[in-house]
XYZ file of C-alpha atoms in Angstrom:
429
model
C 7.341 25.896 -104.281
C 7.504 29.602 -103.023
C 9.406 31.924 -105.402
C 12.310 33.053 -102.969
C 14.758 31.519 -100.392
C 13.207 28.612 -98.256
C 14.646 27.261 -94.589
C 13.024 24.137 -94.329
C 12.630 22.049 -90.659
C 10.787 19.658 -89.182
C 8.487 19.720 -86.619
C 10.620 20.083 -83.059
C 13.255 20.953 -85.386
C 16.485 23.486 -84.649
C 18.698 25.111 -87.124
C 21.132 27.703 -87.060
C 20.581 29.661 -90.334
C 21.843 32.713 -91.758
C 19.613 35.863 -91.963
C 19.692 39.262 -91.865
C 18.337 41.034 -88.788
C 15.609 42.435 -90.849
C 14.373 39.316 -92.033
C 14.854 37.893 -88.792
C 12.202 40.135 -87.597
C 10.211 39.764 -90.124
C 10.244 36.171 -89.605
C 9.856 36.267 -86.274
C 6.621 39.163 -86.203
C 4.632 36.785 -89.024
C 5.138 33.187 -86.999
C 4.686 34.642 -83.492
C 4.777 31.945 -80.845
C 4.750 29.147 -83.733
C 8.449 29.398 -84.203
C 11.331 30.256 -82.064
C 13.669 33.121 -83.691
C 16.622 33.519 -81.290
C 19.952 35.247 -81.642
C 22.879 32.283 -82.237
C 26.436 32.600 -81.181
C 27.542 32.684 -84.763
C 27.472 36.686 -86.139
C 25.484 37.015 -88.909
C 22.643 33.733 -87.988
C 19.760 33.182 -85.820
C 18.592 29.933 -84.469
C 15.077 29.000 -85.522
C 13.052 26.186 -83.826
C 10.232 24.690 -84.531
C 7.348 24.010 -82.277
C 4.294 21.442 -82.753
C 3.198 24.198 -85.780
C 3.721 22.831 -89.432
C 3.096 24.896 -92.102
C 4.899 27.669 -94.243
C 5.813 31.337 -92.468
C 6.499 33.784 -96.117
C 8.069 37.141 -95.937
C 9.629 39.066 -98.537
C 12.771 37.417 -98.973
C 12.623 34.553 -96.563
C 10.020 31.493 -96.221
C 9.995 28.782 -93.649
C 8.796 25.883 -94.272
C 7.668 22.825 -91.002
C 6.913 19.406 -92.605
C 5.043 17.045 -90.666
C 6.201 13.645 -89.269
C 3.114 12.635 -90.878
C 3.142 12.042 -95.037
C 1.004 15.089 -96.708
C -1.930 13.028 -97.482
C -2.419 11.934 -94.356
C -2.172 15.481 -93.146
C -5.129 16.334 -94.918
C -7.005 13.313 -93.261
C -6.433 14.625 -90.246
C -7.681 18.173 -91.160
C -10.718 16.403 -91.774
C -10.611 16.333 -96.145
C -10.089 12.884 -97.629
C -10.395 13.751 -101.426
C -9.277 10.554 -102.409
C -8.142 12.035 -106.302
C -5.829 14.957 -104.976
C -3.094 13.139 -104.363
C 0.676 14.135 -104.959
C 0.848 12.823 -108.373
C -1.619 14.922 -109.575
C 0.055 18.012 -108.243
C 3.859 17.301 -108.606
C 4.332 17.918 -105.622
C 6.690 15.146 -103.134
C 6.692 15.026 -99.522
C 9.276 17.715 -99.162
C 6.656 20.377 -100.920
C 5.635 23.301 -98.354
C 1.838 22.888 -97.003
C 0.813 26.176 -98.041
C 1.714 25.565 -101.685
C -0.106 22.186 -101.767
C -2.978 23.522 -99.456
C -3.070 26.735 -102.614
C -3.399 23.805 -105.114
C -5.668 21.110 -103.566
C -7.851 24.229 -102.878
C -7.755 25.859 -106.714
C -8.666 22.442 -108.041
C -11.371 21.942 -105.793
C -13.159 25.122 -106.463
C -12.930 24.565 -109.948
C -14.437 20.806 -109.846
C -17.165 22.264 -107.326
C -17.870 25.451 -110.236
C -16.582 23.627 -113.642
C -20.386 23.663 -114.463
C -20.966 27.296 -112.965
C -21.283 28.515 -109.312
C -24.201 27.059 -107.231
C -26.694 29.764 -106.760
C -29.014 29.560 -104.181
C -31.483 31.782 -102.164
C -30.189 34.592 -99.546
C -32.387 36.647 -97.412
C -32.453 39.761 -98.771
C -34.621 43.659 -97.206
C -34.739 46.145 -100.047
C -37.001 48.831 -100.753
C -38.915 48.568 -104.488
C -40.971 50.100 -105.868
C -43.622 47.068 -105.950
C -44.284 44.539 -103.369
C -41.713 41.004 -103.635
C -42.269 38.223 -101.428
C -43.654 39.632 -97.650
C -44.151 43.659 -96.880
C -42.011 44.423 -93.641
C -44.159 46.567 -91.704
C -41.753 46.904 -89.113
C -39.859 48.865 -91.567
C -42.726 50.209 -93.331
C -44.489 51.923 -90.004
C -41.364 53.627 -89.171
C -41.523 55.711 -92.350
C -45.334 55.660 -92.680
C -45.208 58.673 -94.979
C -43.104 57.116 -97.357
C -45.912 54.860 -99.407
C -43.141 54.093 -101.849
C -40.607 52.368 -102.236
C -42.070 49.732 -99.891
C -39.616 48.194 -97.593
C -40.041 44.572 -98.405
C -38.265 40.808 -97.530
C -37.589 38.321 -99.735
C -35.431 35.515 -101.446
C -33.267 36.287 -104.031
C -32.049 33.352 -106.147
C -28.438 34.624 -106.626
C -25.007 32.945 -106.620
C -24.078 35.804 -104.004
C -24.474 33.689 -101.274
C -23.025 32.216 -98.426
C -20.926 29.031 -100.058
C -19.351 31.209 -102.694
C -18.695 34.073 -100.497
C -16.381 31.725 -98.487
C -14.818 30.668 -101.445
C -14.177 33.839 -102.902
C -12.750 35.062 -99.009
C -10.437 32.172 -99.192
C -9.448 32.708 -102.591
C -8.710 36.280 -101.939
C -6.839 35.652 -99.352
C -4.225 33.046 -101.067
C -4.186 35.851 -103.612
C -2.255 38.048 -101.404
C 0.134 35.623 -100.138
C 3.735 37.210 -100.956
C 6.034 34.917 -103.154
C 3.438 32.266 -104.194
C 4.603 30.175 -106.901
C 3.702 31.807 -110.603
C 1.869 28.744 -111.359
C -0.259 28.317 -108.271
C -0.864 32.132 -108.369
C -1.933 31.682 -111.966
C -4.519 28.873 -111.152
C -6.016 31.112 -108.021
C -6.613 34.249 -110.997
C -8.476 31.981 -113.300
C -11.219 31.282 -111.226
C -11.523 34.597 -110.313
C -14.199 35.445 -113.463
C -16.798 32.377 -112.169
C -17.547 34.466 -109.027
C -17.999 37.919 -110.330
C -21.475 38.497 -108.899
C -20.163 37.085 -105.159
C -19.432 40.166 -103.107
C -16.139 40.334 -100.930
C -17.107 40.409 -97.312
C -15.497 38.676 -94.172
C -16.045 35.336 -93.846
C -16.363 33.949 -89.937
C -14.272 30.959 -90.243
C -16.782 29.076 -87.412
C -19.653 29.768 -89.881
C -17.817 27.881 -92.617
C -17.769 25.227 -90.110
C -21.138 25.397 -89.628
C -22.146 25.247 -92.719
C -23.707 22.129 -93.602
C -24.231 20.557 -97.293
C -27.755 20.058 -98.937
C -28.695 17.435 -101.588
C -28.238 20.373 -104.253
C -24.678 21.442 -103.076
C -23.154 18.565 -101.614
C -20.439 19.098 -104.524
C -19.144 21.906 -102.552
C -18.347 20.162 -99.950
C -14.409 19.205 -100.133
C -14.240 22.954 -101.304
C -16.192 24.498 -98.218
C -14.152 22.577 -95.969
C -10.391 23.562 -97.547
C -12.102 27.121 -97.124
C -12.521 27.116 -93.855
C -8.761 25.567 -93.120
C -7.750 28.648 -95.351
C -9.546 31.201 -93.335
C -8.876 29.943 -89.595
C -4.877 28.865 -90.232
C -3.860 31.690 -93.123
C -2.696 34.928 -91.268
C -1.805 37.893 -93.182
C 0.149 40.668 -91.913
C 1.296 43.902 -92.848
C 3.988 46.448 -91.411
C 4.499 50.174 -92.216
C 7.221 50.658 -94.247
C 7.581 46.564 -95.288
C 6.737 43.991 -97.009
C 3.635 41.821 -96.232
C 3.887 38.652 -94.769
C 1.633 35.799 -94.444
C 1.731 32.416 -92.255
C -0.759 29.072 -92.488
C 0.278 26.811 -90.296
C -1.687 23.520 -87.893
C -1.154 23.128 -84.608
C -0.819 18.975 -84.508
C -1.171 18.533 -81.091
C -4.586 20.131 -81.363
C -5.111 18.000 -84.508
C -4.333 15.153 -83.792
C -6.236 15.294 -80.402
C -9.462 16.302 -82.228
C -8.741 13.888 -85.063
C -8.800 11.116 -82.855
C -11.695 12.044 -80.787
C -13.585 12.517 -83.915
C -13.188 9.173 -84.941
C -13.142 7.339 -81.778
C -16.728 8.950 -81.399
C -18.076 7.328 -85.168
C -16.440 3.918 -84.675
C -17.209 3.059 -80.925
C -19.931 0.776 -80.746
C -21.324 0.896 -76.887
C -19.128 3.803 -75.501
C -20.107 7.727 -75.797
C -16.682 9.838 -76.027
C -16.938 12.672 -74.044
C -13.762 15.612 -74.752
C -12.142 17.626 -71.772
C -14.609 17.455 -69.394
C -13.846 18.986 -65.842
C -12.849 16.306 -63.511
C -12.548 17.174 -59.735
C -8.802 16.557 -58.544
C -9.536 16.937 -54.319
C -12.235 16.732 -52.571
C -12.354 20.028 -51.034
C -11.285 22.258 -53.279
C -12.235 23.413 -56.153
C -9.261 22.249 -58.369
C -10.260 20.622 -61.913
C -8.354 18.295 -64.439
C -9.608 17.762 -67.663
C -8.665 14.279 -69.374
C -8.279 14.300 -73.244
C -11.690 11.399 -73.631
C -13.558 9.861 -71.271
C -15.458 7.098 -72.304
C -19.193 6.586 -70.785
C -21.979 4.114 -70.826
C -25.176 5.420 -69.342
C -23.473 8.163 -67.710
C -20.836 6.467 -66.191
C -17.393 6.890 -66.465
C -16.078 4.084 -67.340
C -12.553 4.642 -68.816
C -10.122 7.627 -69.618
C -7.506 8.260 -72.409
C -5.089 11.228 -73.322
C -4.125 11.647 -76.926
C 0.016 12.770 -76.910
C 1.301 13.715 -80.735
C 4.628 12.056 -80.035
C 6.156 9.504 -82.058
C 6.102 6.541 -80.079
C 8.060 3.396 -80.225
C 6.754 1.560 -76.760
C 6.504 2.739 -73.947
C 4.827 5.992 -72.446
C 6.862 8.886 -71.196
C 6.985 9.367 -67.049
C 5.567 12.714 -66.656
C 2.285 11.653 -68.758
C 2.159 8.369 -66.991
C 1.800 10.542 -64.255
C -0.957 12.659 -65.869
C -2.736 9.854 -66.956
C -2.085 7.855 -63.072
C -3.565 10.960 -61.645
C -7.061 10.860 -63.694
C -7.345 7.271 -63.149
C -6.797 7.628 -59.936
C -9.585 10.874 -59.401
C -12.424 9.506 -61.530
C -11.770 5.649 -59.372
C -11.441 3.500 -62.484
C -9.190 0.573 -63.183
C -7.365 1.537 -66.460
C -6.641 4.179 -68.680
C -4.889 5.221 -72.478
C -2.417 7.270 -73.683
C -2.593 7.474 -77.544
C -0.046 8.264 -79.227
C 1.498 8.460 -83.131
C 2.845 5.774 -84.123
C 7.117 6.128 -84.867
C 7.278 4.758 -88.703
C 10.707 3.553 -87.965
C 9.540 1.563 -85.257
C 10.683 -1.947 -85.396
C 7.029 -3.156 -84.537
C 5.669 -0.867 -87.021
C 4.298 -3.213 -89.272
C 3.981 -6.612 -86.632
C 0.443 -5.190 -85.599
C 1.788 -4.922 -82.521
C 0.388 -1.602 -80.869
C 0.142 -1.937 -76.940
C 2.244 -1.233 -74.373
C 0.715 -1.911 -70.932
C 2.140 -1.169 -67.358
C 0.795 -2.151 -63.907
C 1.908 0.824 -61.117
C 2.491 -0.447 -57.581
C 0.508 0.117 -55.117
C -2.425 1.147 -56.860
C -3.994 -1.322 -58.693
C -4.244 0.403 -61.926
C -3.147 -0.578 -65.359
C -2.000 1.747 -67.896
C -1.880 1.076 -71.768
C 0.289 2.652 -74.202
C -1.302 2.496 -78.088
C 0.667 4.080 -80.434
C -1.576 5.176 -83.603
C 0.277 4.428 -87.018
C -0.175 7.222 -89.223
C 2.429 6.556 -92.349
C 0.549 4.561 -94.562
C -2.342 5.308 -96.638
C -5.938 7.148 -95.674
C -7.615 3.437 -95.829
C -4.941 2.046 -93.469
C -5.071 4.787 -90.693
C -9.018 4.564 -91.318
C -8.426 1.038 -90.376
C -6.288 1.521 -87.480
C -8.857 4.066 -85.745
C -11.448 1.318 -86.155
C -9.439 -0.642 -84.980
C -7.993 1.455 -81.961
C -12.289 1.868 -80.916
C -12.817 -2.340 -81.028
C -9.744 -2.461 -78.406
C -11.268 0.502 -76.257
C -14.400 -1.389 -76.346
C -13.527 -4.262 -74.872
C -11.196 -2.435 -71.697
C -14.495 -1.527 -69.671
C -15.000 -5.347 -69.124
C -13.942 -6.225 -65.649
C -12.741 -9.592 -66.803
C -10.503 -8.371 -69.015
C -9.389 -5.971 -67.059
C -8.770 -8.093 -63.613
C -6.797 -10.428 -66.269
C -4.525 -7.976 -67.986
C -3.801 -6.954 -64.079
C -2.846 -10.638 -63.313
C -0.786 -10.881 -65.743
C 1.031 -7.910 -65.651
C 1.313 -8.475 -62.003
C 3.526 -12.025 -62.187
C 7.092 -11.004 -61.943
C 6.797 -7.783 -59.789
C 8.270 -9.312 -56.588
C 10.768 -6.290 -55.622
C 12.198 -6.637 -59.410
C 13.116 -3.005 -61.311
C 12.768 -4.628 -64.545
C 8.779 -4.063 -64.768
C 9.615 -0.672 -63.396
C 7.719 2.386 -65.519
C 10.121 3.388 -67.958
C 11.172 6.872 -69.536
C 10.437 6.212 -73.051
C 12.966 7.700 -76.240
C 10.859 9.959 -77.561
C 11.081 10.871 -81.270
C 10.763 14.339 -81.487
């Protein structure tokens, strides 16, 4: 959807393209460690590769686009908006569409269904001088200049729509504004609403105080809005160089997102276990080296299992090296078993048997480690379902009855034989 010439690749992806050295640079100064821009063999290209960043990286002439493994829809579950009517349809756009283009147009129509009636005004604390008294006198103020009778230096209220929910709007709308080679139409859309918020001054907007923000009974409407705000000002970077062109980059870092996406959930659906995120785990006992586990799952502050989320399409079985990570935190917090999460591969085979678990027994140690691989392809209800359902399987590893039996039977057949041996999964990436 951007109005000059697009490279598109996937996430993990590499491509020889060709570019000039200018726009290589250019390229390579507005992604920064979110893409890979190396010199190829071939005069005349560069070799671009993608890392777990999707998104869109603009420039004057030349856009990048990352897709997601994930559909677009689901994308924005895992951002954390489920607006169930802005769906692809509505926008034109198909799974091939950049993310910054749909992010621009899932954001313009939410502002205007939050404002179609008018902005929300509300009350901002406001110190002015008058010449009468409003609301309380501030005698700090007011001693400091005791000569000065009037104006009187007062605090008070003002019912305004210049305040905090609209100035994040406006930031984020500003800011889309300025992306270089935004499609006509989206572009169009972003000046339109530009009249509704004509009393809303343009300040910077803390991204972690959009975050904060929390919705009342009054503005709960701006809700969706607030929250595509905030995505806009954290993950939309513009930059500009003497002499060139601006540039401008939103992109996600999945690994991050997924990780938090599934903690999030775990934490609403789990019905006797408290998930605790990264917390410092001792690795010796004399020194002061610390690992810190993904979840850990407690019950009256006790640890009583462990899991590491990996964004990795999965088809069974775990990688070695994070078997290893995950053998080592079993192993330093003493419990039986442990998780690795992953994303589910939608061409898996089992895809659609229900079949999710993958579950090794390592020599020697007594421990049992589970592979659950997350499906994330089909719609918001059915990956809603699958989290619940991922929390009702993690609630029922702490028993020791379950767990002694999965051990049994993973056990029978070990004998010496390499076939129950851990494996080094095909990884999808």
């Amino acid at each position: 959807m951007l109005g000059h010439s697009v490279v598109e690749l996937a996430e993990y992806e590499k491509r020889t393209v060709a570019l000039s050295g200018a726009d290589a640079s250019a390229i390579q100064q507005a992604a920064g460690n979110r893409l890979s821009v190396g010199v190829s063999s071939k005069e005349g290209h560069y070799e671009l590769t993608a890392t777990q960043h999707v998104g869109a990286i603009v420039t004057g002439n030349v856009s990048v686009a990352i897709r997601p493994k994930v559909p677009l829809h689901n994308l924005f579950l895992l951002l954390g908006v489920k607006p169930p009517e802005f769906d692809e349809t509505l926008f034109g756009f198909d799974q091939d569409a950049d993310l910054l283009s749909v992010m621009a147009a899932v954001f313009t129509t939410a502002v205007d269904r939050a404002t179609a009636r008018g902005v929300h005004r509300g009350y901002r604390p406001t110190e002015e001088r008058l010449g009468s008294p409003r609301g309380r006198i501030d005698l700090v103020r007011q001693v400091r200049r005791p000569a000065l009778v009037s104006p009187m230096a007062c605090r008070f209220d003002e019912y305004t729509a210049d305040h905090f929910p609209n100035r994040a709007l406006v930031a984020a709308l500003d800011r889309l504004g300025r992306v270089p080679g935004l499609d006509v139409g989206l572009r169009i859309g972003l000046n339109r609403l530009a009249p509704r918020f004509t009393e809303v001054a343009r300040v910077v907007v803390d991204p972690a105080a959009v975050d904060r923000w929390t919705p009342s009974r009054v503005d709960a409407h701006y809700e969706v809005a607030m929250r595509l705000a905030g995505l806009i000002l954290r993950n939309l970077t513009l930059t500009h160089r003497a002499a060139a062109t601006a540039a401008a980059s939103f992109t996600v870092d999945m690994n991050d997102l997924f990780e938090a996406f599934v903690a999030d959930r775990l934490s609403k659906h789990l019905r006797h276990l408290l998930v605790v995120t990264e917390p410092k785990v001792p690795l010796a006992t004399t020194s002061g080296q610390t690992m810190r586990p993904d979840l850990v799952f407690r019950q009256a502050d006790q640890n009583l299992y462990v899991g590491d989320t990996k964004y990795k399409m999965s088809t069974g079985p775990a990688r070695l090296r994070d078997y290893y990570q995950l053998l080592a935190y079993a192993t330093a917090m003493n419990l039986h078993e442990g998780v690795l999460i992953y994303a589910q591969d939608p061409d898996d085979p089992a895809a659609g048997s229900g079949s999710h678990v993958h579950s090794i027994a390592v020599r020697n140690s007594g421990k049992v480690i589970h592979t659950y691989r997350l499906p994330l392809s089909g719609s918001n209800t059915s990956v809603e379902s699958a989290l619940k359902n991922l929390a009702d399987w993690i609630d029922l590893r702490p028993d020791s009855s379950v767990i002694e039996s999965v051990s049994r039977t993973l056990d029978r057949g070990w004998g010496g034989s390499t076939t129950s041996d851990v494996r080094e999964e095909r990884m999808v990436q």
